[in-house]
Coordinates of C-alpha atoms and ligand atoms in Angstrom, one line a residue:
M1 CA 29.7 -3.5 3.8
A2 CA 28.3 -5.1 0.7
D3 CA 26.3 -3.1 -1.8
G4 CA 22.5 -3.5 -1.4
P5 CA 20.0 -3.1 1.4
L6 CA 21.3 -2.8 5.0
L7 CA 20.6 -6.3 6.3
V8 CA 19.3 -6.3 9.9
Y9 CA 20.2 -9.5 11.7
G10 CA 22.1 -10.5 14.8
P11 CA 22.3 -12.9 17.7
R12 CA 19.1 -11.6 19.3
S13 CA 17.1 -12.4 16.2
L14 CA 17.3 -16.0 17.2
E15 CA 15.8 -15.3 20.7
Y16 CA 12.3 -14.6 19.4
D17 CA 11.3 -18.2 19.9
F18 CA 7.9 -19.6 21.0
G19 CA 9.3 -23.1 21.4
P20 CA 10.0 -26.2 19.2
R21 CA 6.4 -26.9 18.4
H22 CA 5.5 -23.4 17.3
P23 CA 5.2 -22.6 13.5
L24 CA 7.2 -19.4 13.6
S25 CA 10.5 -21.0 14.1
P26 CA 14.0 -19.4 14.4
R27 CA 15.1 -22.4 12.4
R28 CA 14.4 -20.3 9.3
F29 CA 17.4 -18.1 10.2
G30 CA 19.9 -20.9 9.6
P31 CA 19.2 -21.5 5.9
G32 CA 17.8 -18.0 5.5
I33 CA 20.8 -16.0 6.5
E34 CA 23.2 -18.4 4.8
L35 CA 21.4 -18.0 1.5
L36 CA 21.4 -14.2 1.9
R37 CA 25.1 -14.4 2.5
A38 CA 25.5 -16.6 -0.6
V39 CA 23.9 -13.8 -2.8
G40 CA 26.1 -11.1 -1.3
A41 CA 24.3 -9.8 1.8
E42 CA 26.1 -9.3 5.0
P43 CA 24.4 -8.4 8.3
G44 CA 25.1 -4.8 9.0
L45 CA 22.8 -4.0 11.9
A46 CA 22.3 -6.2 14.9
P47 CA 18.9 -5.7 16.7
E48 CA 19.0 -4.6 20.4
P49 CA 15.9 -4.0 22.6
A50 CA 14.0 -0.8 21.9
P51 CA 13.6 1.1 25.2
D52 CA 10.1 1.4 26.8
A53 CA 9.8 5.0 25.7
E54 CA 9.9 3.9 22.1
L55 CA 7.5 0.9 22.5
E56 CA 5.1 3.4 24.2
W57 CA 4.8 5.3 21.0
L58 CA 2.1 2.8 20.2
H59 CA 1.9 0.2 23.0
A60 CA 0.1 0.7 26.3
A61 CA 2.5 0.9 29.3
G62 CA 0.4 -1.7 31.2
Y63 CA 0.8 -4.1 28.3
I64 CA 4.6 -3.7 28.3
D65 CA 4.5 -4.4 32.0
A66 CA 2.5 -7.6 31.4
V67 CA 5.0 -8.8 28.7
R68 CA 7.8 -8.2 31.2
R69 CA 6.1 -10.3 33.8
F70 CA 5.7 -13.2 31.4
S71 CA 9.3 -12.7 30.4
A72 CA 10.4 -13.2 34.0
A73 CA 7.8 -15.7 34.9
P74 CA 6.4 -17.6 31.9
W75 CA 4.1 -19.7 34.0
S76 CA 1.8 -16.7 34.8
E77 CA -1.9 -16.8 34.1
P78 CA -2.9 -16.0 30.5
E79 CA -3.3 -12.2 29.9
A80 CA -3.3 -9.7 27.0
G81 CA -3.3 -12.4 24.3
I82 CA -0.3 -14.2 25.8
G83 CA -1.0 -17.8 26.8
P84 CA -1.4 -21.2 25.4
G85 CA -2.0 -21.1 21.6
D86 CA -0.6 -18.6 19.1
D87 CA 1.3 -16.5 21.5
P88 CA 2.7 -18.7 24.4
P89 CA 4.9 -17.0 27.0
F90 CA 8.6 -17.8 27.0
A91 CA 11.5 -16.7 29.2
G92 CA 13.1 -13.5 27.9
M93 CA 10.2 -12.7 25.6
H94 CA 10.2 -9.0 26.4
E95 CA 13.8 -8.5 25.4
A96 CA 13.4 -10.7 22.3
A97 CA 10.3 -8.9 21.1
A98 CA 11.7 -5.5 22.0
S99 CA 14.8 -6.4 19.9
V100 CA 12.7 -7.1 16.8
A101 CA 11.1 -3.6 17.3
G102 CA 14.6 -2.1 18.0
G103 CA 15.9 -3.6 14.7
S104 CA 13.2 -2.0 12.6
I105 CA 13.3 1.4 14.4
R106 CA 17.2 1.6 14.1
A107 CA 16.8 0.6 10.4
I108 CA 14.4 3.4 9.8
E109 CA 16.8 5.8 11.5
A110 CA 19.7 4.6 9.2
I111 CA 17.5 5.4 6.3
L112 CA 16.4 8.8 7.7
R113 CA 20.1 9.7 8.3
G114 CA 20.9 8.7 4.7
D115 CA 23.3 6.0 5.8
A116 CA 21.3 3.5 3.9
E117 CA 18.9 3.9 1.0
H118 CA 17.2 0.6 1.6
A119 CA 17.2 -1.7 4.6
Y120 CA 15.9 -5.2 5.0
H121 CA 14.9 -6.8 8.3
P122 CA 13.9 -10.4 7.7
G123 CA 13.1 -11.1 11.4
G124 CA 10.7 -8.1 11.4
G125 CA 7.2 -7.8 10.1
L126 CA 5.3 -8.6 13.3
H127 CA 2.2 -6.9 11.9
H128 CA -0.6 -8.4 14.1
A129 CA 0.5 -6.9 17.5
M130 CA -2.1 -4.5 18.8
R131 CA -1.8 -1.6 21.3
A132 CA -2.4 -3.7 24.4
R133 CA -2.6 -7.3 23.1
A134 CA -0.4 -9.9 21.5
S135 CA -1.8 -11.6 18.4
G136 CA -0.9 -14.0 15.7
F137 CA 2.7 -14.7 16.8
C138 CA 3.3 -11.0 17.3
I139 CA 4.2 -9.3 20.6
Y140 CA 5.4 -5.8 19.7
N141 CA 4.5 -4.3 16.3
D142 CA 8.0 -3.5 14.9
V143 CA 6.6 -2.3 11.5
A144 CA 4.1 0.0 13.0
L145 CA 6.8 1.4 15.4
A146 CA 9.2 1.9 12.5
I147 CA 6.4 3.9 10.8
A148 CA 5.8 5.9 14.0
R149 CA 9.5 6.8 14.1
A150 CA 9.3 8.3 10.6
R151 CA 6.1 10.1 11.6
R152 CA 7.9 11.8 14.5
D153 CA 10.0 13.5 11.9
G154 CA 6.8 14.5 10.0
L155 CA 7.4 12.1 7.1
R156 CA 4.5 10.6 5.2
V157 CA 4.7 6.8 5.1
L158 CA 3.4 4.3 2.5
Y159 CA 3.0 0.8 4.0
V160 CA 2.6 -2.2 1.7
D161 CA 1.7 -5.6 3.4
L162 CA 2.2 -8.7 1.2
D163 CA 1.9 -11.3 4.0
V164 CA -0.9 -13.8 3.3
H165 CA -2.6 -12.5 6.5
H166 CA -4.2 -9.1 6.8
G167 CA -1.9 -6.5 8.3
D168 CA -4.5 -5.7 11.0
G169 CA -2.2 -4.4 13.7
V170 CA -0.4 -1.8 11.5
Q171 CA -3.7 -0.7 10.1
A172 CA -5.3 -0.3 13.5
L173 CA -2.4 1.5 15.0
H174 CA -2.4 4.1 12.3
Y175 CA -6.1 4.0 11.4
S176 CA -6.8 7.7 12.2
D177 CA -3.5 9.1 10.8
P178 CA -3.9 10.7 7.3
G179 CA -0.1 10.7 7.0
V180 CA 0.1 6.9 6.8
L181 CA -1.3 5.0 3.9
T182 CA -1.6 1.2 4.6
I183 CA -2.2 -1.2 1.7
S184 CA -2.7 -4.9 2.5
F185 CA -3.0 -7.7 0.0
H186 CA -4.1 -11.0 1.8
E187 CA -6.2 -14.1 1.8
T188 CA -9.8 -13.1 2.7
G189 CA -10.7 -12.9 6.4
R190 CA -13.7 -15.1 5.7
S191 CA -11.4 -18.1 5.5
L192 CA -8.2 -17.0 7.3
F193 CA -6.9 -15.3 10.5
P194 CA -7.3 -12.6 11.6
G195 CA -10.7 -12.4 10.0
T196 CA -10.4 -8.7 8.9
G197 CA -9.1 -6.8 5.9
F198 CA -12.2 -6.0 3.9
P199 CA -12.3 -3.0 1.5
A200 CA -14.8 -1.1 3.8
E201 CA -12.0 -0.8 6.4
M202 CA -10.7 2.4 4.9
G203 CA -9.6 4.6 7.8
E204 CA -11.6 7.0 10.0
G205 CA -12.3 10.7 10.2
I206 CA -9.8 12.8 8.3
A207 CA -7.9 9.5 7.5
A208 CA -10.7 8.0 5.5
G209 CA -9.2 6.6 2.3
T210 CA -5.8 5.8 3.9
S211 CA -6.4 2.1 4.7
V212 CA -6.6 0.0 1.6
N213 CA -7.5 -3.7 1.8
V214 CA -7.5 -6.2 -1.1
P215 CA -8.7 -9.6 0.0
F216 CA -8.3 -12.7 -2.2
E217 CA -10.1 -16.0 -2.3
P218 CA -8.1 -19.2 -1.5
M219 CA -6.1 -20.6 -4.5
T220 CA -6.0 -17.2 -6.3
G221 CA -2.5 -18.0 -7.6
P222 CA 0.4 -15.7 -8.5
E223 CA -0.9 -14.0 -11.6
P224 CA -4.0 -12.3 -10.3
W225 CA -2.2 -11.5 -7.1
L226 CA 0.6 -9.7 -8.9
V227 CA -1.7 -8.0 -11.3
A228 CA -3.6 -6.5 -8.3
I229 CA -0.4 -5.2 -6.7
E230 CA 0.8 -3.7 -10.0
A231 CA -2.7 -2.1 -10.6
L232 CA -3.1 -0.5 -7.2
V233 CA 0.2 0.3 -5.5
P234 CA 1.6 2.8 -8.1
P235 CA -1.5 5.0 -8.5
L236 CA -2.2 5.0 -4.7
A237 CA 1.4 5.9 -4.0
A238 CA 1.3 8.6 -6.6
A239 CA -1.8 10.2 -5.2
F240 CA -0.6 9.9 -1.6
G241 CA 2.9 11.3 -2.0
P242 CA 5.0 9.3 0.5
D243 CA 8.4 10.3 1.8
L244 CA 9.2 6.8 2.8
V245 CA 8.1 3.2 2.1
V246 CA 7.8 0.4 4.6
S247 CA 6.8 -3.0 3.4
Q248 CA 6.1 -6.5 4.9
H249 CA 7.1 -9.5 2.8
G250 CA 5.6 -12.5 4.6
A251 CA 6.4 -15.7 2.6
D252 CA 3.3 -17.5 3.8
G253 CA 1.3 -16.9 0.7
H254 CA 3.4 -19.6 -1.0
V255 CA 1.7 -22.8 -2.3
W256 CA 3.9 -24.9 0.0
D257 CA 3.1 -22.9 3.1
P258 CA 1.2 -25.1 5.6
L259 CA -0.9 -22.3 7.2
A260 CA -2.7 -20.7 4.2
S261 CA -3.9 -21.4 0.7
L262 CA -3.2 -18.4 -1.6
S263 CA -1.1 -20.6 -3.9
L264 CA 1.6 -18.1 -4.7
S265 CA 5.1 -18.7 -6.1
T266 CA 8.5 -17.2 -5.0
T267 CA 8.6 -15.7 -8.5
A268 CA 5.5 -13.6 -7.9
M269 CA 6.9 -12.6 -4.4
G270 CA 10.2 -11.5 -5.9
R271 CA 8.4 -9.5 -8.7
A272 CA 6.2 -7.8 -6.0
A273 CA 9.3 -6.8 -4.1
R274 CA 10.8 -5.3 -7.3
L275 CA 7.6 -3.3 -7.8
V276 CA 7.8 -1.9 -4.2
D277 CA 11.5 -1.0 -4.9
R278 CA 10.5 0.9 -8.1
V279 CA 7.7 2.7 -6.2
A280 CA 10.1 3.7 -3.5
H281 CA 12.5 5.2 -6.0
R282 CA 9.7 6.9 -8.1
F283 CA 7.7 8.4 -5.2
A284 CA 9.7 8.3 -2.0
G285 CA 13.3 9.3 -2.8
G286 CA 14.3 5.7 -2.7
R287 CA 13.8 5.5 1.1
W288 CA 12.6 1.9 1.8
L289 CA 12.5 -0.5 4.7
A290 CA 11.4 -4.0 3.8
T291 CA 10.7 -6.6 6.5
G292 CA 10.0 -10.3 6.5
G293 CA 6.8 -11.7 8.2
G294 CA 5.1 -15.0 8.2
G295 CA 6.5 -18.1 6.5
Y296 CA 6.2 -21.6 7.9
S297 CA 8.2 -23.6 5.4
P298 CA 11.5 -22.6 6.9
S299 CA 13.9 -24.4 4.5
R300 CA 12.1 -24.7 1.2
V301 CA 10.4 -21.3 0.9
V302 CA 11.5 -18.7 3.5
P303 CA 15.2 -18.5 2.5
R304 CA 14.3 -18.1 -1.2
A305 CA 11.7 -15.4 -0.5
W306 CA 14.2 -13.5 1.7
A307 CA 17.0 -13.7 -0.9
L308 CA 14.6 -12.5 -3.6
T309 CA 13.5 -9.5 -1.5
W310 CA 17.1 -8.5 -0.7
L311 CA 18.1 -8.9 -4.4
A312 CA 15.2 -6.6 -5.4
G313 CA 16.6 -3.9 -3.1
A314 CA 20.1 -4.6 -4.4
H315 CA 18.8 -4.1 -8.0
R316 CA 20.6 -7.3 -9.0
D317 CA 19.4 -10.1 -11.2
V318 CA 18.3 -13.4 -9.7
P319 CA 20.9 -16.2 -10.1
D320 CA 19.7 -19.2 -12.2
R321 CA 20.2 -21.8 -9.5
L322 CA 20.4 -22.2 -5.8
P323 CA 24.0 -22.7 -4.7
G324 CA 25.0 -26.4 -4.6
K325 CA 26.7 -26.0 -1.2
W326 CA 23.7 -24.4 0.3
L327 CA 21.4 -27.1 -1.1
R328 CA 23.6 -29.9 0.3
R329 CA 23.8 -28.2 3.7
W330 CA 20.0 -27.9 4.2
E331 CA 18.4 -30.7 2.2
D332 CA 18.0 -32.9 5.2
D333 CA 16.3 -30.1 7.1
A334 CA 13.9 -29.6 4.2
A335 CA 13.0 -33.3 4.2
R336 CA 12.6 -33.3 8.0
W337 CA 10.8 -30.0 8.7
D338 CA 9.3 -29.0 5.4
G339 CA 8.1 -32.5 4.2
G340 CA 9.7 -32.4 0.8
P341 CA 12.9 -32.0 -1.3
M342 CA 14.6 -28.7 -2.0
P343 CA 13.7 -27.0 -5.3
D344 CA 16.5 -26.2 -7.8
G345 CA 16.0 -22.4 -8.2
F346 CA 15.3 -19.2 -6.4
E347 CA 12.2 -18.7 -8.6
D348 CA 9.5 -21.3 -9.1
G349 CA 9.0 -20.7 -12.8
P350 CA 5.8 -20.6 -14.8
G351 CA 3.4 -23.5 -14.4
F352 CA 4.8 -24.3 -10.9
P353 CA 2.7 -27.2 -9.5
G354 CA -0.4 -26.0 -7.6
T355 CA -0.1 -22.3 -8.6
S356 CA -2.3 -22.3 -11.7
S357 CA -5.7 -20.5 -11.2
I358 CA -6.8 -21.1 -14.8
G359 CA -10.5 -21.9 -14.8
L360 CA -10.9 -21.2 -11.1
P361 CA -13.4 -18.4 -10.0
A362 CA -10.8 -17.0 -7.6
G363 CA -9.0 -15.2 -10.5
E364 CA -12.2 -13.5 -11.7
Q365 CA -13.1 -12.6 -8.1
A366 CA -9.6 -10.9 -7.7
R367 CA -10.2 -8.9 -10.8
R368 CA -13.6 -7.7 -9.5
T369 CA -12.1 -6.8 -6.1
V370 CA -9.3 -4.8 -7.7
E371 CA -11.9 -2.9 -9.8
L372 CA -14.0 -2.1 -6.8
V373 CA -11.0 -1.0 -4.7
R374 CA -9.8 1.2 -7.6
T375 CA -13.2 2.8 -8.0
V376 CA -13.5 3.7 -4.3
L377 CA -9.9 4.4 -3.3
V378 CA -7.8 5.5 -6.4
P379 CA -8.6 9.1 -7.5
A380 CA -10.7 9.0 -10.7
L381 CA -8.1 11.0 -12.6
L382 CA -5.3 8.5 -11.9
G383 CA -7.5 5.5 -12.7
V384 CA -8.5 7.1 -16.1
A385 CA -4.9 8.3 -16.7
G386 CA -3.7 4.7 -16.4
S387 CA -6.4 3.2 -18.7
R388 CA -6.2 5.9 -21.4
G389 CA -2.4 6.0 -21.4
W390 CA -2.0 9.6 -20.1
W391 CA 0.5 8.4 -17.6
R392 CA 2.8 5.4 -16.9
F393 CA 4.4 5.3 -13.6
D394 CA 7.4 3.4 -14.8
A395 CA 8.2 5.7 -17.7
A396 CA 11.0 8.2 -17.1
A397 CA 9.6 11.6 -16.1
S398 CA 9.2 13.7 -19.3
P399 CA 10.3 17.3 -19.4
A400 CA 7.6 19.3 -17.7
A401 CA 5.1 20.1 -20.4
I402 CA 3.7 23.2 -18.9
G403 CA 6.2 23.8 -16.2
A404 CA 5.2 23.1 -12.7
A405 CA 5.8 24.5 -9.3
P406 CA 8.6 23.1 -7.1
A407 CA 6.7 21.2 -4.5
A408 CA 7.6 23.6 -1.7
E409 CA 6.6 26.7 -3.6
A410 CA 3.0 27.9 -3.7
P411 CA 1.6 30.7 -5.9
P412 CA 1.3 34.1 -4.2
A413 CA -2.2 34.3 -2.8
G414 CA -4.6 37.1 -3.4
R415 CA -2.5 39.0 -6.0
Q416 CA -4.8 38.7 -8.9
T417 CA -8.5 37.6 -9.0
P418 CA -8.5 34.3 -10.9
T419 CA -10.0 34.3 -14.4
L420 CA -12.3 31.4 -15.4
V421 CA -11.0 29.8 -18.6
A422 CA -13.6 27.5 -20.1
P423 CA -13.2 25.5 -22.2
L424 CA -9.5 25.0 -21.5
A425 CA -7.6 24.2 -24.7
P426 CA -4.2 22.4 -24.7
A427 CA -2.5 25.5 -26.2
A428 CA -3.8 27.6 -23.3
L429 CA -1.4 25.7 -21.0
D430 CA 1.7 27.2 -22.6
G431 CA 3.4 29.5 -20.2
L432 CA 1.2 28.5 -17.3
I433 CA 2.3 26.7 -14.1
L434 CA 0.0 24.2 -12.4
A435 CA -0.1 25.1 -8.6
P436 CA 0.5 22.2 -6.2
R437 CA -2.5 20.3 -4.6
V438 CA -5.0 21.2 -7.3
I439 CA -5.4 17.8 -8.9
P440 CA -3.8 14.4 -8.3
P441 CA -1.1 13.1 -8.1
A442 CA 0.8 14.7 -5.3
D443 CA 3.7 15.6 -7.5
P444 CA 2.6 18.8 -9.4
V445 CA 5.1 18.1 -12.3
V446 CA 3.4 14.7 -12.9
A447 CA -0.1 16.3 -12.5
A448 CA 0.8 18.9 -15.1
E449 CA 1.9 16.1 -17.5
I450 CA -1.4 14.3 -17.0
L451 CA -3.4 17.5 -17.6
R452 CA -1.6 18.1 -20.8
A453 CA -2.1 14.5 -22.0
A454 CA -5.8 14.6 -21.0
L455 CA -6.5 17.8 -23.0
T456 CA -4.6 16.5 -26.0
D457 CA -6.7 13.4 -25.8
G458 CA -9.8 15.5 -26.1
A459 CA -10.9 15.7 -22.4
A460 CA -13.1 18.7 -21.5
A461 CA -11.8 21.1 -18.9
A462 CA -12.4 24.4 -17.1
A463 CA -9.6 26.2 -15.2
A464 CA -9.1 29.1 -12.8
V465 CA -6.0 31.1 -13.7
S466 CA -4.3 33.8 -11.6
G467 CA -1.4 35.4 -13.4
E468 CA 0.8 32.6 -14.6
W469 CA -0.7 30.1 -12.2
I470 CA -3.4 27.5 -12.8
V471 CA -5.1 27.5 -9.3
G472 CA -8.2 25.4 -10.2
V473 CA -9.1 22.7 -12.6
A474 CA -12.3 20.8 -13.4
L475 CA -11.7 17.9 -15.9
A476 CA -14.0 15.5 -17.6
A477 CA -13.1 12.3 -19.6
P478 CA -15.1 10.1 -21.9
T479 CA -16.7 6.9 -20.5
P480 CA -17.8 3.7 -22.2
V481 CA -21.4 4.8 -21.8
Q482 CA -22.7 6.5 -24.9
G483 CA -23.0 10.3 -24.6
V484 CA -21.6 10.4 -21.0
D485 CA -18.4 12.0 -19.7
R486 CA -17.2 11.6 -16.2
L487 CA -15.9 14.3 -13.9
V488 CA -12.4 12.9 -13.1
A489 CA -10.9 15.9 -11.2
L490 CA -12.2 19.0 -9.5
G491 CA -9.8 20.9 -7.3
V492 CA -8.5 24.3 -6.2
A493 CA -5.1 25.2 -4.7
P494 CA -5.3 25.7 -0.9
E495 CA -4.9 29.5 -0.9
W496 CA -7.8 29.9 -3.3
R497 CA -10.3 27.6 -1.6
G498 CA -13.6 29.0 -0.2
R499 CA -14.0 31.6 -2.9
G500 CA -16.5 29.8 -5.1
L501 CA -14.0 28.8 -7.8
A502 CA -14.9 25.1 -7.7
T503 CA -18.6 26.0 -8.2
A504 CA -17.8 28.3 -11.1
M505 CA -15.6 25.7 -12.8
L506 CA -18.1 22.9 -12.4
R507 CA -21.0 25.0 -13.7
A508 CA -18.9 26.0 -16.7
L509 CA -18.1 22.3 -17.4
V510 CA -21.7 21.2 -17.0
D511 CA -22.8 24.0 -19.5
E512 CA -20.1 23.0 -21.9
E513 CA -21.0 19.3 -21.8
T514 CA -24.8 19.7 -21.9
S515 CA -24.6 22.3 -24.7
R516 CA -22.8 19.6 -26.8
G517 CA -25.6 17.1 -25.9
R518 CA -23.5 15.2 -23.5
A519 CA -24.2 14.2 -19.9
L520 CA -21.7 14.7 -17.0
A521 CA -21.5 12.1 -14.2
A522 CA -19.5 12.6 -11.0
L523 CA -18.8 9.8 -8.5
H524 CA -17.6 11.2 -5.2
T525 CA -15.7 8.6 -3.1
A526 CA -13.1 8.6 -0.3
A527 CA -10.4 8.8 -2.9
E528 CA -11.3 12.4 -3.8
R529 CA -9.6 14.4 -1.1
D530 CA -6.5 16.6 -0.6
P531 CA -4.1 14.0 0.8
M532 CA -1.9 16.6 2.4
D533 CA -4.8 18.2 4.5
P534 CA -7.9 16.0 4.2
L535 CA -11.3 17.1 5.6
P536 CA -13.3 14.8 7.8
R537 CA -15.1 12.1 5.8
A538 CA -18.6 13.5 6.3
V539 CA -17.5 17.1 5.5
R540 CA -16.0 16.0 2.2
R541 CA -19.4 14.4 1.3
G542 CA -21.2 17.6 2.2
V543 CA -18.9 19.8 0.1
A544 CA -19.3 17.4 -2.9
E545 CA -23.1 17.5 -2.6
A546 CA -23.2 21.3 -2.3
L547 CA -21.0 21.7 -5.4
A548 CA -23.0 19.3 -7.4
R549 CA -26.3 20.9 -6.3
S550 CA -25.1 24.4 -7.2
A551 CA -24.1 23.1 -10.6
G552 CA -27.6 21.8 -11.2
M553 CA -26.6 18.1 -11.0
A554 CA -29.0 15.5 -9.6
I555 CA -27.6 13.6 -6.6
A556 CA -28.2 9.9 -5.8
P557 CA -26.5 7.3 -3.7
A558 CA -23.7 5.5 -5.5
P559 CA -24.5 2.0 -6.8
A560 CA -24.9 -0.6 -4.1
R561 CA -21.6 -2.4 -4.6
I562 CA -19.8 0.9 -4.1
S563 CA -22.0 2.2 -1.3
A564 CA -21.4 -1.0 0.6
V565 CA -17.7 -0.2 0.7
D566 CA -18.0 3.6 1.0
P567 CA -21.3 4.7 2.5
D568 CA -20.4 8.4 1.9
S569 CA -20.0 7.9 -1.8
R570 CA -22.5 9.8 -4.1
L571 CA -23.3 9.8 -7.7
A572 CA -24.2 13.2 -9.3
V573 CA -25.4 13.5 -12.9
A574 CA -26.1 16.5 -15.2
R575 CA -28.2 15.4 -18.2
S576 CA -28.6 17.2 -21.5
V577 CA -32.0 18.0 -22.9
G578 CA -33.3 14.8 -24.6
A579 CA -31.0 12.4 -22.8
P580 CA -32.4 8.9 -22.9
N581 CA -34.6 7.8 -20.0
D582 CA -32.3 4.9 -19.0
L583 CA -29.2 7.1 -18.8
Q584 CA -29.0 6.9 -15.0
A585 CA -29.3 3.1 -15.1
R586 CA -26.6 2.8 -17.7
I587 CA -24.2 5.0 -15.7
E588 CA -24.9 2.9 -12.6
A589 CA -24.4 -0.4 -14.4
W590 CA -21.0 0.9 -15.7
L591 CA -19.8 2.1 -12.4
A592 CA -20.9 -1.1 -10.6
G593 CA -18.7 -3.1 -13.1
R594 CA -21.9 -4.5 -14.7
Ligands
ZN1 ZN1 16.0 0.3 -4.9

């Protein structure tokens, strides 16, 4: 087998076929697989139907029965989303759809066994299928089922959806599971199917904060799209701590795609795939299943997007030009089905016609959306760590500055009553170990590096120390608002919770700040939680309010733009004597992005 991701493709891939007039055409496999072969990929796993017992992990038994009836008798009355329109019945549709699911499930199993580090299933990515309903060309949700397979082994899964349409089915099927973080980048539901995917859809109950949605206006273009992915995926992954990454790389965001209008380039899609690859290596031990998805320009766009995704997983450079033999073989198809000539290269290059968003409001809107999503869903410490240079996710891990616990090891509980250390100076870290799950990110080695960098940068902190272990941290960082610091982390290791340590640290920090004439502001959002064992959403808010109150902070609703996304968000402020009257207003203006 060739080096590079395990390529999932076989004869059954061609059977998922809604007919000659349907946009999702198996015609894409001809030029698509041939171009993959030209860059060195060879199919290594042929999809076969997943048994009902596996489909039933997420799909209703009655729905599977209905799909089987259509499969045998396609002329049946419309039912469960199957009928004239997006999801027309066809003979053999159960076996065809179950094979797409089987391909993604078997690919995950190959990764779990260690037979493959990465796998790529271009025929997969049917992300709209719901529990008991077909939707948006999708019958069974192969990506959600692949995630479910990993969850059965207890693994935490990061899902990144880059299709131009919102990944609504995957989100819905894992909406209440705190062990699955879904992040979808898509054209806004105000103008495009399926009409969902707004930032307020953030997961429910204990899973609040594990659905992330980044909607874009039409004609956003490649640059703001890629900036959003680069700004959000690494810190969200770092905070969540996945064991495995699953991603969906629909090619329908491309400027030549007939069904949507995000105006992307293949260059941006390839770069996004390379970012997902780096995130998988940095945070998930390299375990990564990539799938295809939408893409309705079957000759001119889909094959290039597939090749770029596979090359990203193969860690290989992109060839300068498309192979001449491939171009000659498919140029007639491009003219006939895609309405235009073939391009020269895999990548579209800068200034590709139709992709410039310079001067359009969509780019500025994207920037504001990213800022809002970051405020509500990225832990404050990781947002600030990025902007102040305390941490770069792509940098090689530096030798642990203050040591750190191996992830599996926890400090021995109850040995020594913790001591409150306030203020915490950088030198005090020497010889201490930061316990897991005190502050983000999930990896305590990286958390320790960030804490060291923060203190060196002048951040104010209080800590709870037991023996050689740091078991609690409260940390404040400067803000652009004059005289105001922000509480960016407040956490206690699991074994030491419920003993009043957080209250004591927060009080000490408030005293320290106000005695220096500074105010301390704290914004509680869905991002501030223990990702390994999160409390229900309303309980988290109650805990945050009680802590702020006991530290003498005044509590108010978060600014309207933030509350609209996260109704449980709260703003708490401790003012110093003589603070200006408009302090609260200035803090709110800053948090709301002005
Ligand atoms: Zn890789």
